[in-house]
XYZ file of C-alpha atoms in Angstrom:
733
model
C -0.725 -10.642 -19.599
C 2.577 -9.898 -17.807
C 4.433 -10.012 -21.157
C 2.187 -7.336 -22.712
C 2.931 -4.266 -20.623
C 2.422 -0.628 -21.571
C 4.672 0.371 -24.508
C 5.266 -3.159 -25.736
C 5.058 -3.815 -29.489
C 2.846 -6.688 -30.549
C 1.739 -8.243 -33.854
C -1.463 -10.121 -34.699
C -3.532 -11.309 -37.660
C -6.165 -8.643 -37.032
C -3.850 -5.770 -37.992
C -1.666 -5.182 -41.070
C 1.168 -3.750 -38.943
C 2.571 -3.961 -35.388
C 0.813 -2.171 -32.494
C 2.227 -0.247 -29.531
C 0.256 -1.208 -26.409
C -1.296 1.762 -24.559
C -3.450 -0.211 -22.089
C -4.605 -3.773 -21.588
C -7.399 -5.043 -19.291
C -8.966 -8.439 -18.577
C -12.770 -8.512 -18.898
C -13.917 -11.997 -17.853
C -13.318 -14.262 -20.855
C -12.161 -11.355 -23.040
C -9.260 -8.910 -23.200
C -9.718 -5.149 -23.801
C -6.722 -3.839 -25.804
C -5.992 -0.156 -26.564
C -3.028 0.861 -28.722
C -1.760 2.633 -31.827
C -0.322 1.199 -35.046
C 3.423 1.570 -35.352
C 3.700 3.065 -38.866
C 0.410 4.792 -39.691
C -0.349 5.962 -36.112
C -3.940 4.592 -36.281
C -5.847 4.297 -33.007
C -6.824 0.724 -31.973
C -9.485 -0.059 -29.358
C -10.704 -3.677 -29.556
C -12.091 -6.577 -27.504
C -10.279 -9.896 -28.108
C -11.154 -13.417 -27.043
C -8.539 -15.130 -24.884
C -7.823 -17.517 -27.786
C -7.081 -14.566 -30.086
C -5.002 -12.914 -27.398
C -2.814 -15.992 -26.919
C -1.885 -15.901 -30.631
C -0.411 -12.375 -30.372
C 3.338 -12.169 -30.831
C 5.619 -9.965 -28.744
C 7.648 -8.145 -31.434
C 10.454 -7.227 -29.026
C 11.417 -10.865 -28.875
C 11.662 -10.951 -32.686
C 14.384 -8.300 -33.012
C 17.313 -9.540 -35.061
C 20.782 -8.136 -35.676
C 21.609 -10.602 -38.388
C 20.732 -8.469 -41.471
C 23.449 -7.492 -43.943
C 25.066 -4.115 -43.290
C 24.161 -2.620 -46.695
C 20.448 -3.247 -46.089
C 20.629 -1.472 -42.732
C 22.513 1.448 -44.314
C 19.996 1.906 -47.122
C 17.032 1.585 -44.738
C 18.417 4.211 -42.375
C 19.363 6.549 -45.243
C 15.851 6.218 -46.673
C 14.396 7.324 -43.344
C 16.902 10.198 -43.157
C 15.892 11.461 -46.609
C 12.205 11.120 -45.733
C 12.650 13.500 -42.792
C 15.259 15.768 -44.372
C 12.906 18.781 -44.301
C 12.938 18.688 -40.479
C 16.665 19.396 -40.451
C 17.215 21.452 -43.613
C 15.097 24.633 -43.327
C 15.555 25.411 -47.035
C 15.331 21.909 -48.479
C 13.364 22.732 -51.653
C 15.789 25.492 -52.542
C 18.813 23.290 -51.995
C 17.538 20.511 -54.275
C 16.272 22.822 -57.047
C 18.053 24.772 -59.780
C 17.404 28.202 -58.313
C 19.619 31.108 -57.364
C 18.375 31.899 -53.845
C 17.512 35.548 -53.219
C 16.811 37.074 -49.803
C 13.284 38.257 -50.591
C 12.336 34.829 -51.992
C 13.688 33.033 -48.923
C 11.811 35.484 -46.696
C 8.501 35.017 -48.563
C 8.604 31.204 -48.593
C 10.236 30.386 -45.260
C 9.466 33.530 -43.282
C 5.801 33.888 -44.233
C 4.102 31.167 -46.298
C 5.385 27.957 -44.684
C 4.530 29.289 -41.239
C 0.841 29.298 -42.146
C -1.284 26.256 -41.271
C -3.440 26.985 -44.303
C -1.746 28.935 -47.115
C -4.243 31.393 -48.606
C -2.025 34.295 -49.523
C -1.155 36.984 -52.058
C 2.438 37.592 -53.212
C 2.438 41.017 -54.896
C 6.129 41.786 -55.474
C 7.167 44.135 -58.268
C 7.544 42.734 -61.836
C 10.643 40.661 -62.538
C 11.230 39.788 -58.858
C 10.800 36.033 -59.401
C 7.282 35.256 -58.162
C 7.388 32.040 -60.239
C 10.391 30.923 -58.163
C 8.462 31.564 -54.942
C 5.559 29.484 -56.279
C 7.908 26.673 -57.351
C 9.573 26.567 -53.926
C 6.173 26.358 -52.209
C 5.144 23.479 -54.497
C 8.383 21.634 -53.768
C 8.348 22.211 -50.003
C 4.722 21.134 -49.580
C 5.305 18.029 -51.725
C 8.418 17.091 -49.711
C 6.348 17.364 -46.547
C 3.628 15.165 -48.158
C 1.075 17.929 -47.572
C -0.017 18.320 -51.202
C -0.425 16.026 -54.175
C -2.969 17.674 -56.496
C -1.908 21.051 -57.928
C -3.600 23.422 -60.390
C -1.887 26.500 -61.843
C -4.096 29.079 -63.581
C -2.338 31.688 -65.739
C -2.985 34.058 -68.672
C -2.925 32.053 -71.911
C 0.376 33.418 -73.193
C 2.221 32.326 -70.000
C 1.295 28.613 -70.022
C 4.502 27.439 -71.723
C 6.671 29.710 -69.596
C 5.286 28.214 -66.386
C 5.671 24.649 -67.632
C 9.245 25.289 -68.680
C 10.271 27.025 -65.421
C 8.800 24.295 -63.222
C 10.408 21.540 -65.301
C 13.868 23.100 -65.598
C 14.188 24.552 -62.113
C 12.190 22.139 -59.949
C 11.938 18.919 -62.004
C 8.147 19.115 -61.785
C 6.087 17.952 -64.780
C 2.768 19.672 -65.477
C 0.161 18.953 -68.141
C -1.217 21.949 -70.047
C -4.987 21.528 -70.328
C -6.517 23.454 -73.225
C -9.621 22.959 -75.366
C -8.092 20.074 -77.372
C -7.017 18.125 -74.277
C -10.298 18.909 -72.526
C -12.415 17.552 -75.388
C -10.202 14.506 -75.914
C -11.309 13.301 -72.438
C -14.888 12.860 -73.628
C -17.290 12.544 -70.653
C -14.316 12.286 -68.277
C -13.071 14.974 -65.894
C -9.503 15.740 -67.000
C -9.021 17.798 -63.821
C -9.491 14.617 -61.770
C -7.388 12.349 -63.984
C -4.153 14.364 -63.644
C -2.529 15.662 -60.463
C -0.409 18.524 -61.834
C -2.158 20.845 -64.302
C -1.563 24.242 -65.898
C -4.484 25.915 -67.641
C -5.460 29.297 -69.043
C -7.593 31.687 -67.000
C -9.839 32.507 -69.950
C -10.247 28.831 -70.856
C -11.074 27.835 -67.273
C -13.755 30.536 -66.917
C -15.835 29.176 -69.815
C -19.165 27.797 -68.658
C -18.639 24.168 -69.710
C -15.113 24.056 -68.248
C -16.068 25.863 -65.041
C -18.804 23.307 -64.307
C -16.311 20.445 -64.551
C -13.730 22.362 -62.523
C -16.267 23.116 -59.776
C -16.764 19.383 -59.149
C -13.041 18.855 -58.509
C -10.772 19.440 -55.507
C -7.111 20.475 -55.349
C -4.617 20.611 -52.508
C -2.980 23.740 -53.931
C -4.102 26.236 -56.577
C -1.786 29.002 -57.826
C -3.126 31.903 -59.902
C -0.693 34.152 -61.803
C -1.758 37.699 -62.813
C -4.502 37.137 -60.253
C -5.620 40.800 -60.356
C -7.397 39.955 -63.624
C -10.076 38.318 -61.448
C -11.745 41.628 -60.703
C -15.036 42.814 -59.233
C -16.305 46.341 -58.638
C -18.950 47.866 -56.417
C -21.382 50.458 -57.801
C -23.565 51.741 -54.983
C -24.997 48.626 -53.374
C -24.473 46.461 -56.460
C -21.346 44.337 -57.006
C -20.358 43.705 -60.610
C -18.352 40.481 -60.959
C -16.325 39.709 -64.071
C -16.325 36.156 -65.446
C -12.741 35.850 -64.256
C -13.851 36.838 -60.742
C -16.513 34.126 -60.833
C -13.736 31.697 -61.764
C -11.851 32.943 -58.695
C -14.856 32.170 -56.500
C -14.888 28.581 -57.778
C -11.119 28.199 -57.312
C -11.438 29.494 -53.753
C -14.024 26.815 -52.929
C -12.192 23.838 -54.463
C -8.712 24.511 -53.035
C -7.223 23.863 -49.607
C -4.169 26.058 -50.189
C -4.544 29.075 -52.503
C -1.697 31.316 -53.685
C -2.261 34.478 -55.757
C 0.560 36.195 -57.678
C 0.379 39.708 -59.172
C 2.508 42.818 -59.515
C -0.499 45.187 -59.572
C -2.841 44.221 -56.753
C -4.483 47.501 -55.755
C -5.426 49.590 -58.833
C -6.245 52.544 -56.562
C -9.693 51.172 -55.679
C -9.982 49.973 -52.026
C -13.309 48.200 -52.605
C -11.933 46.364 -55.651
C -8.919 45.279 -53.574
C -11.137 44.125 -50.679
C -13.278 42.037 -53.060
C -10.088 40.607 -54.554
C -8.808 39.542 -51.101
C -12.259 38.092 -50.419
C -11.382 35.321 -52.892
C -8.517 34.251 -50.632
C -10.358 34.451 -47.326
C -14.067 35.268 -47.719
C -15.200 37.898 -45.240
C -11.771 38.407 -43.652
C -11.994 42.162 -44.253
C -15.681 42.939 -43.820
C -15.309 46.639 -44.688
C -12.949 48.940 -46.598
C -12.147 50.659 -43.293
C -10.856 47.422 -41.754
C -8.639 46.841 -44.780
C -7.297 50.413 -44.779
C -6.507 50.160 -41.061
C -4.634 46.905 -41.660
C -2.591 48.498 -44.467
C -1.870 51.587 -42.340
C -0.647 49.449 -39.439
C 1.468 47.273 -41.778
C -0.488 44.302 -40.454
C -0.915 42.270 -43.645
C -2.031 38.722 -42.785
C -3.128 37.953 -46.357
C -0.536 39.600 -48.570
C 3.093 40.560 -48.995
C 4.439 43.195 -51.392
C 8.061 44.292 -51.911
C 9.198 47.101 -54.229
C 12.020 46.504 -56.726
C 14.111 49.389 -55.339
C 14.205 47.587 -51.941
C 15.337 44.244 -53.361
C 19.020 43.398 -52.980
C 21.242 40.344 -53.144
C 23.214 38.939 -50.179
C 26.020 41.451 -50.809
C 23.583 44.353 -50.599
C 23.704 45.136 -54.328
C 20.457 46.228 -56.065
C 18.810 43.483 -58.121
C 17.601 45.893 -60.826
C 19.879 48.189 -62.826
C 18.582 51.294 -64.664
C 17.041 51.211 -68.138
C 17.035 53.989 -70.722
C 14.175 54.236 -73.211
C 14.461 56.381 -76.330
C 11.725 57.189 -78.848
C 13.124 57.319 -82.395
C 10.725 59.289 -84.608
C 10.600 59.619 -88.398
C 8.269 60.930 -91.138
C 7.089 58.590 -93.887
C 7.655 61.294 -96.500
C 11.291 61.987 -95.531
C 13.116 59.856 -98.105
C 10.359 59.275 -100.637
C 6.781 60.439 -101.115
C 5.821 56.897 -102.155
C 5.500 55.699 -98.555
C 3.272 58.632 -97.676
C 1.172 58.025 -100.797
C 0.773 54.351 -99.856
C -0.264 55.289 -96.316
C -2.831 57.826 -97.585
C -4.273 55.446 -100.181
C -4.509 52.584 -97.683
C -6.202 54.955 -95.212
C -8.773 55.947 -97.843
C -9.433 52.294 -98.656
C -9.792 51.396 -94.969
C -12.059 54.372 -94.269
C -14.302 53.654 -97.282
C -14.621 49.980 -96.388
C -15.256 50.852 -92.746
C -18.089 53.216 -93.697
C -19.503 50.649 -96.127
C -19.488 47.997 -93.407
C -21.178 50.388 -90.999
C -23.961 51.096 -93.467
C -24.550 47.342 -93.783
C -24.434 46.748 -90.014
C -21.241 44.697 -90.317
C -18.934 47.320 -88.878
C -17.703 45.277 -85.942
C -16.646 42.200 -87.888
C -15.179 43.843 -90.985
C -13.579 46.499 -88.786
C -11.175 43.891 -87.423
C -9.993 43.031 -90.935
C -9.326 46.698 -91.712
C -7.520 47.293 -88.420
C -5.198 44.388 -89.235
C -4.244 46.015 -92.558
C -3.449 49.298 -90.808
C -1.392 47.457 -88.169
C 0.504 45.599 -90.902
C 1.525 48.888 -92.531
C 2.526 50.269 -89.109
C 4.757 47.180 -88.852
C 6.330 47.269 -92.341
C 5.488 47.781 -96.006
C 6.458 44.155 -96.616
C 3.963 42.912 -93.988
C 1.221 45.003 -95.598
C 2.148 43.611 -99.027
C 1.782 40.018 -97.813
C -1.556 40.811 -96.117
C -2.897 42.484 -99.266
C -1.856 39.516 -101.391
C -3.662 37.097 -99.053
C -6.715 39.349 -99.015
C -6.812 39.601 -102.804
C -6.567 35.820 -103.178
C -9.463 35.294 -100.759
C -11.667 37.883 -102.473
C -10.958 36.305 -105.866
C -12.054 32.946 -104.403
C -15.285 34.583 -103.244
C -15.759 36.057 -106.729
C -15.484 32.658 -108.404
C -17.378 30.793 -105.692
C -19.844 33.224 -104.049
C -21.953 30.498 -102.388
C -18.964 29.793 -100.120
C -19.711 33.028 -98.304
C -17.751 34.622 -95.483
C -17.502 33.363 -91.965
C -17.973 36.446 -89.860
C -19.897 35.172 -86.856
C -17.386 35.564 -84.053
C -17.665 35.022 -80.351
C -17.081 38.582 -79.218
C -15.970 37.443 -75.787
C -13.045 35.843 -77.591
C -12.207 39.137 -79.254
C -12.012 40.856 -75.875
C -9.696 38.116 -74.665
C -7.409 38.026 -77.685
C -4.594 39.905 -75.944
C -4.320 37.075 -73.413
C -3.898 34.441 -76.117
C -0.560 33.028 -77.166
C 0.834 34.460 -80.401
C -0.037 31.289 -82.316
C -3.670 31.502 -81.191
C -3.860 35.208 -82.060
C -2.459 34.613 -85.541
C -5.126 31.986 -86.236
C -7.838 34.483 -85.292
C -6.244 37.236 -87.374
C -6.058 34.911 -90.384
C -9.858 34.621 -90.179
C -10.408 38.365 -89.767
C -7.806 39.418 -92.335
C -9.989 38.446 -95.309
C -13.388 39.787 -94.200
C -14.974 42.252 -96.616
C -18.007 44.535 -96.634
C -18.580 43.704 -100.317
C -21.838 41.835 -101.007
C -22.198 42.066 -104.790
C -19.970 41.031 -107.666
C -19.458 44.687 -108.635
C -18.403 45.629 -105.099
C -15.959 42.720 -105.010
C -14.430 43.655 -108.372
C -14.032 47.271 -107.271
C -12.338 46.224 -104.009
C -9.979 43.825 -105.822
C -9.059 46.636 -108.241
C -8.216 48.928 -105.291
C -6.137 46.205 -103.633
C -4.222 45.664 -106.900
C -3.146 49.314 -106.882
C -2.084 49.093 -103.225
C -0.107 45.898 -103.933
C 1.728 47.615 -106.803
C 2.794 50.541 -104.598
C 3.746 48.324 -101.622
C 5.787 45.992 -103.853
C 7.751 48.914 -105.332
C 8.687 50.260 -101.882
C 9.582 46.817 -100.474
C 11.661 45.731 -103.483
C 13.583 49.017 -103.659
C 14.054 49.291 -99.863
C 12.629 52.806 -99.723
C 11.174 52.255 -96.248
C 12.431 55.074 -94.002
C 11.887 52.975 -90.853
C 14.374 50.404 -92.189
C 17.077 53.066 -92.349
C 16.191 54.175 -88.797
C 16.568 50.573 -87.683
C 20.066 50.458 -89.168
C 20.990 53.675 -87.339
C 19.648 52.277 -84.048
C 21.597 49.039 -84.529
C 24.783 51.040 -85.057
C 24.110 53.286 -82.053
C 23.256 50.426 -79.687
C 26.201 48.331 -80.894
C 28.534 50.982 -79.484
C 27.098 50.437 -75.988
C 28.875 47.051 -75.736
C 32.504 47.020 -76.902
C 33.059 43.242 -76.944
C 31.290 41.899 -80.032
C 30.726 38.447 -78.499
C 28.793 40.078 -75.611
C 26.803 42.356 -77.931
C 23.228 41.036 -78.039
C 20.437 43.069 -79.665
C 16.798 41.978 -79.512
C 14.435 43.368 -82.195
C 10.691 43.004 -81.650
C 7.958 43.074 -84.288
C 4.288 42.052 -84.219
C 4.335 40.467 -87.684
C 6.049 37.273 -88.855
C 6.172 38.771 -92.364
C 8.106 41.746 -90.964
C 10.395 39.343 -89.102
C 11.383 37.632 -92.383
C 11.863 40.991 -94.095
C 14.068 42.360 -91.294
C 16.135 39.209 -91.019
C 17.044 39.350 -94.734
C 18.079 42.989 -94.514
C 20.012 42.752 -91.241
C 22.068 39.839 -92.617
C 22.923 42.058 -95.629
C 24.251 44.677 -93.195
C 26.755 42.177 -91.795
C 25.098 41.068 -88.540
C 24.622 37.431 -87.486
C 20.901 36.805 -86.901
C 18.540 34.254 -85.360
C 14.764 34.375 -84.824
C 11.835 33.386 -82.605
C 8.207 33.419 -83.721
C 4.852 31.896 -82.781
C 5.100 29.133 -85.381
C 7.928 27.502 -83.379
C 7.163 25.107 -80.532
C 8.663 25.755 -77.100
C 11.589 23.389 -77.676
C 12.613 25.264 -80.838
C 12.257 28.606 -79.044
C 14.509 27.410 -76.215
C 17.060 26.243 -78.814
C 16.885 29.662 -80.539
C 17.425 31.345 -77.162
C 20.616 29.284 -76.695
C 21.830 30.096 -80.233
C 21.260 33.814 -79.595
C 23.145 33.647 -76.295
C 26.144 31.728 -77.590
C 26.432 32.416 -81.335
C 24.426 35.298 -82.785
C 24.532 39.068 -82.381
C 20.901 39.866 -83.233
C 17.600 38.137 -82.560
C 14.505 39.219 -84.510
C 11.408 38.142 -82.618
C 7.643 38.361 -82.630
C 5.630 38.430 -79.399
C 6.540 34.744 -78.879
C 9.856 35.916 -77.378
C 7.805 37.763 -74.770
C 6.118 34.476 -73.842
C 8.219 32.027 -71.872
C 11.709 33.089 -72.969
C 14.222 34.720 -70.596
C 16.860 36.868 -72.261
C 18.655 38.592 -69.364
C 21.988 38.109 -71.125
C 20.796 40.715 -73.655
C 20.608 44.396 -72.640
C 19.855 46.115 -75.985
C 16.381 46.164 -77.546
C 14.585 47.792 -80.481
C 10.806 47.836 -80.884
C 10.537 47.985 -84.677
C 6.798 48.359 -84.270
C 4.884 49.237 -81.123
C 2.068 46.941 -79.940
C -1.293 48.666 -79.639
C -1.844 47.134 -76.228
C 0.442 48.544 -73.477
C 0.589 45.134 -71.753
C 2.516 43.756 -74.728
C 5.101 46.530 -74.562
C 5.485 45.841 -70.844
C 6.034 42.111 -71.534
C 8.664 42.830 -74.178
C 10.708 45.007 -71.829
C 10.327 42.415 -69.088
C 12.245 39.845 -71.149
C 15.513 41.698 -70.605
C 14.879 44.064 -67.665
C 14.416 41.530 -64.872
C 16.409 39.748 -62.202
C 19.595 38.308 -63.673
C 20.306 41.337 -65.875
C 23.835 42.483 -64.970
C 24.031 45.537 -67.263
C 22.084 48.722 -67.847
C 19.308 48.285 -70.401
C 18.868 50.446 -73.516
C 15.629 50.374 -75.538
C 14.715 52.179 -78.788
C 11.074 52.580 -79.873
C 10.545 53.379 -83.590
C 7.463 55.521 -84.300
C 6.200 57.259 -87.461
C 5.279 60.784 -86.324
C 3.171 61.705 -89.371
C 0.583 58.884 -89.149
C -2.579 58.984 -87.066
C -1.677 55.925 -85.010
C 1.900 57.225 -84.676
C 0.599 60.472 -83.162
C -1.362 58.506 -80.562
C 1.744 56.453 -79.680
C 3.874 59.594 -79.359
C 1.277 61.145 -77.073
C 1.408 57.960 -74.980
C 5.208 58.100 -74.698
C 5.093 61.816 -73.830
C 2.627 61.089 -71.035
C 4.685 58.135 -69.762
C 7.783 60.352 -69.660
C 5.825 62.997 -67.755
C 4.603 60.407 -65.233
C 8.116 58.986 -64.923
C 9.571 62.418 -64.083
C 6.840 63.108 -61.519
C 7.302 59.693 -59.888
C 11.079 59.837 -60.008
C 11.040 56.226 -61.200
C 10.792 54.266 -64.449
C 8.553 51.679 -62.758
C 5.723 53.111 -64.817
C 6.930 50.921 -67.713
C 6.322 47.780 -65.627
C 2.591 48.386 -65.228
C 1.633 50.302 -68.365
C -1.527 48.284 -68.882
C -2.767 49.269 -65.446
C -2.035 52.996 -65.284
C -2.783 53.850 -68.938
C -6.024 51.829 -69.065
C -4.893 49.413 -71.771
C -8.355 48.695 -73.161
C -9.166 52.403 -73.552
C -5.805 53.127 -75.207
C -6.214 50.233 -77.648
C -9.624 51.627 -78.609
C -8.157 55.128 -79.078
C -5.366 53.978 -81.392
C -7.796 51.736 -83.306
C -10.188 54.655 -83.825
C -7.277 56.746 -85.054
C -6.064 54.047 -87.464
C -9.429 53.634 -89.224
C -10.230 57.349 -88.894
C -13.384 56.541 -86.920
C -12.816 59.696 -84.879
C -10.924 62.905 -85.519
C -7.275 62.543 -84.461
C -7.249 65.928 -82.670
C -10.276 64.838 -80.646
C -8.479 61.608 -79.636
C -5.334 63.474 -78.587
C -7.366 66.033 -76.605
C -9.142 63.166 -74.828
C -5.792 61.585 -73.901
C -4.637 64.943 -72.527
C -7.753 65.337 -70.398
C -7.708 61.709 -69.194
C -4.043 61.835 -68.160
C -3.428 65.116 -66.332
C -0.195 64.530 -64.451
C -0.917 66.536 -61.300
C -0.466 65.636 -57.627
C -3.783 63.762 -57.403
C -2.966 61.720 -60.514
C 0.516 60.787 -59.200
C -1.019 59.761 -55.856
C -3.414 57.506 -57.769
C -0.475 56.059 -59.698
C 1.313 55.356 -56.435
C -1.807 53.552 -55.249
C -1.884 51.573 -58.505
C 1.762 50.690 -58.024
C 0.853 49.385 -54.560
C 3.392 51.516 -52.703
C 1.144 51.798 -49.636
C 0.936 47.991 -49.463
C 4.674 47.431 -49.573
C 6.742 45.892 -46.798
C 9.880 47.992 -47.138
C 12.003 46.203 -44.517
C 13.710 42.899 -45.278
C 15.816 41.387 -42.470
C 18.881 40.459 -44.513
C 20.881 39.441 -41.409
C 18.284 36.879 -40.329
C 17.924 35.529 -43.866
C 21.712 35.185 -44.170
C 21.698 33.140 -40.959
C 18.922 30.923 -42.363
C 20.906 30.364 -45.556
C 24.051 29.544 -43.582
C 22.194 27.113 -41.333
C 20.655 25.441 -44.368
C 24.117 25.063 -45.896
C 25.340 23.292 -42.752
C 22.350 20.948 -42.472
C 21.698 20.341 -46.143
C 21.797 16.939 -47.791
C 25.451 16.760 -48.836
C 25.639 15.920 -52.580
C 28.426 13.365 -52.075
C 26.285 11.427 -49.565
C 23.285 11.567 -51.867
C 25.404 10.277 -54.742
C 26.782 7.444 -52.608
C 23.282 6.460 -51.458
C 21.948 6.430 -55.024
C 24.845 4.422 -56.472
C 24.680 1.801 -53.739
C 20.890 1.412 -54.032
C 21.064 1.362 -57.835
C 23.769 -1.301 -57.778
C 21.746 -3.514 -55.403
C 18.744 -3.121 -57.747
C 20.939 -4.632 -60.510
C 21.423 -1.265 -62.210
C 24.617 -0.289 -64.009
C 26.143 3.157 -63.651
C 29.548 4.701 -64.181
C 31.118 8.061 -63.396
C 32.362 10.200 -66.263
C 35.261 12.642 -66.040
C 33.020 15.728 -65.876
C 31.231 14.512 -62.722
C 28.192 13.212 -64.613
C 26.878 9.721 -63.812
C 26.016 7.647 -66.862
C 23.121 5.191 -66.410
C 23.128 2.140 -68.647
C 19.722 0.913 -69.803
C-alpha cells in the first residue's frame, strides 16, 4: 500500500491503459481504488481483491531512458503537432491556401471560435469571402477534434464551386450527393455512410430525401444562400416554404449550425426573426426584442459587414469601382430582315400560345414558346438551331403519332429551375423546346410549314452576318480593349445564355483577330478549371455560358460583355460577381447589349433605368449585388415572359414596373433594409487583428520544421523521398 500513494501511475490487467491513483483505501480483504486513466481521462472507481491488487505494477519503476533518440524526437513532435492549435491562434489559416483578410480573421477567431456552440449567421456583403470563413471554421474545428461529420447545403448551381474551393484551399474532400448518388445507395442512408457531404438545397427538401436526412446527425451543418429558407407571417398564420421546413430539420440534426447569406433581412422584421429562429429557436420571442438588439448593436446570432468598410492590412479598400453601360440597338437598323424575323416569330409564338390556352395546355407549351423567344433574344443562330430541332421533333411526331408528347412536368421543378446548374437546366429545356399545341395531322403540318419559313429567314441572316447585335459586340470589344493597354493583360469575358450562341460568337470573334477560349455547361469542372487557366495565361477573350458563373473565379479579368441578358436578375448578379469580387485589382467595366425595339428589350431597358435611378439615390452600385432581392426576381421574370409571348400589353407591363418601383425616400429606406445596412457592424479593430496575425506568425508551425519531421518519419517508415531544385519534395511509390 505504501508504494501506491496519491498521484502514482499504475498498470493492471483490468484496464487497457495506465491509471493515475487519486485515492486508495483498505476495506478488510479488499482494496478500494479511485483514479483516472492516463490517456483517455476516464474515471475509475473499483473494488479489488488483495490478490488482484498485488499484481498491479508501479509504472514509475518501469521508466526507461534507453530508447533511440529518433523515436523520442518523433514522439515528442507528434504531441507538439497534436496540440499546435493551443499555441497558434490562427492555425487553420496558416496551414491552408488562403490569403488572410482582417474581416475573415475577425469573424472566425474573434466571434465564431469563442462560442461554445456555434449557431450563427455570417451576412457579409457579396464577394467578401464567406466560403473562406466557412472553410476556416471547418479546419479549426477538425484540428481541435470537435467535429467529424459535416454537411454543406447550397443552391444547386454552387455545388461544384464549394467542392473545388474546399479541396484547393483547405485540402478537404467532400462528396456531392445528388439524386443519382442517393438512389445508388438503395435502402441505405448515404448521409450516414459519408462524413463530408455537399448537397443541393432543393434536392434536400424533397420529401423522400428529407425523411432520410431527418434520421441523421451532423456535428456541423453549413447553409449557403440561407435566406432562401424563408417563412412569412400573415396575421396569426405562419406560412413556411419547403426550404424553411428543410431548415427546421437541419436545425434539429446539427450540433453546430452556420448560415451564410448576403441578403439576410429583406425589409421584413418578422421574416428575419423567423429566419433566426432556425439557428436558435425562440431566442428572439418578438419582433420588438430583435429590433432592440439590432438598435443596440448587440448581435449574438449574426455578424454583417458592408463592402465599403472592408479593407486589407494596409488600409486599402477591397472593392474597386465598376462601371456598367447599356448598349442599345434597333433590330431594323442595318436590315429589315431581322425585324421581319422577330415579328414573324412573335406571331407564331402568340398563335401557338393562344392555341395552347384554348386546349388547356398553356402552361406546358408556354415554356417551349418562351425558349424560342429567348433564343432569338440571344442570337439569330441560336434561334435557327432551336427551330431546326423543333422541326425534326414535330416531323417525328407526324410519322409516329402514337409516340405522343411528354408534357407532364413537376411544376415545383419549374419554379426551382433557376437554382439548377446549367447542365440540369439545359436538359429540362431540351424537353420543353419541342412541345407543341398541335393535336391533329393538319395542325402539325401547318406548324411545320411555319417553322420552315422561319428557318429560311434565320438562316439567311446568320449566314450573311446581318445581325446588328454582332456589330455592336465588335464595337464593344474594341472600346473595352482600349481600357487595358498591355495586350497580355487584356482579358474580356463575354456571357451568353445559349451554347449555340457561344459557338456562333467564337467563330466570329476569331475572324476579327482575337484569341478565344470557352466555358459551357457541357464541360465537367476539371475542364472548366483548365479553360480558366488557359484564359488567364494565353487567351484574350473567353466566351461563356452561365457555367462560368458557377464555380469559376475570374478576378484577373476586369472587362465583361453580356451579349444577352438573363431574364432572372439573380443570374446577372452572379455573372458580375465572377469578376467584381475580392482579388480584383482593377476597375471593372461591363457592357450590356439590349435590343430597344423588342418587347422583352423594352422590359430590360426599364429594369436598367430603374436600377440606375436606385443607384443614384443610394449613392452606391451595391444594388447590382442583390438584384434578385430588391427587384423581386420572380415577378420580373414573369413580366418579361409575358412581354415575350405577348400575353399582356407591353405598355401595361411597363406601367406596372413604374408603379411597383417608385424610387422615393420610403422605397430607398426599404432598399437599405434589404441591403441589411441596419444590421451591419461598421467597426473592425484592424490594430487588434494585426496583432493576432503577428502573434500567429511567431507561434506558427515553421515549414522547415514540418518538412524535417515529415522526411524523418517517412524515412523510418521505409519511404523514399528526394528534394527537387524548386523546393518540391518528390515521393517515390
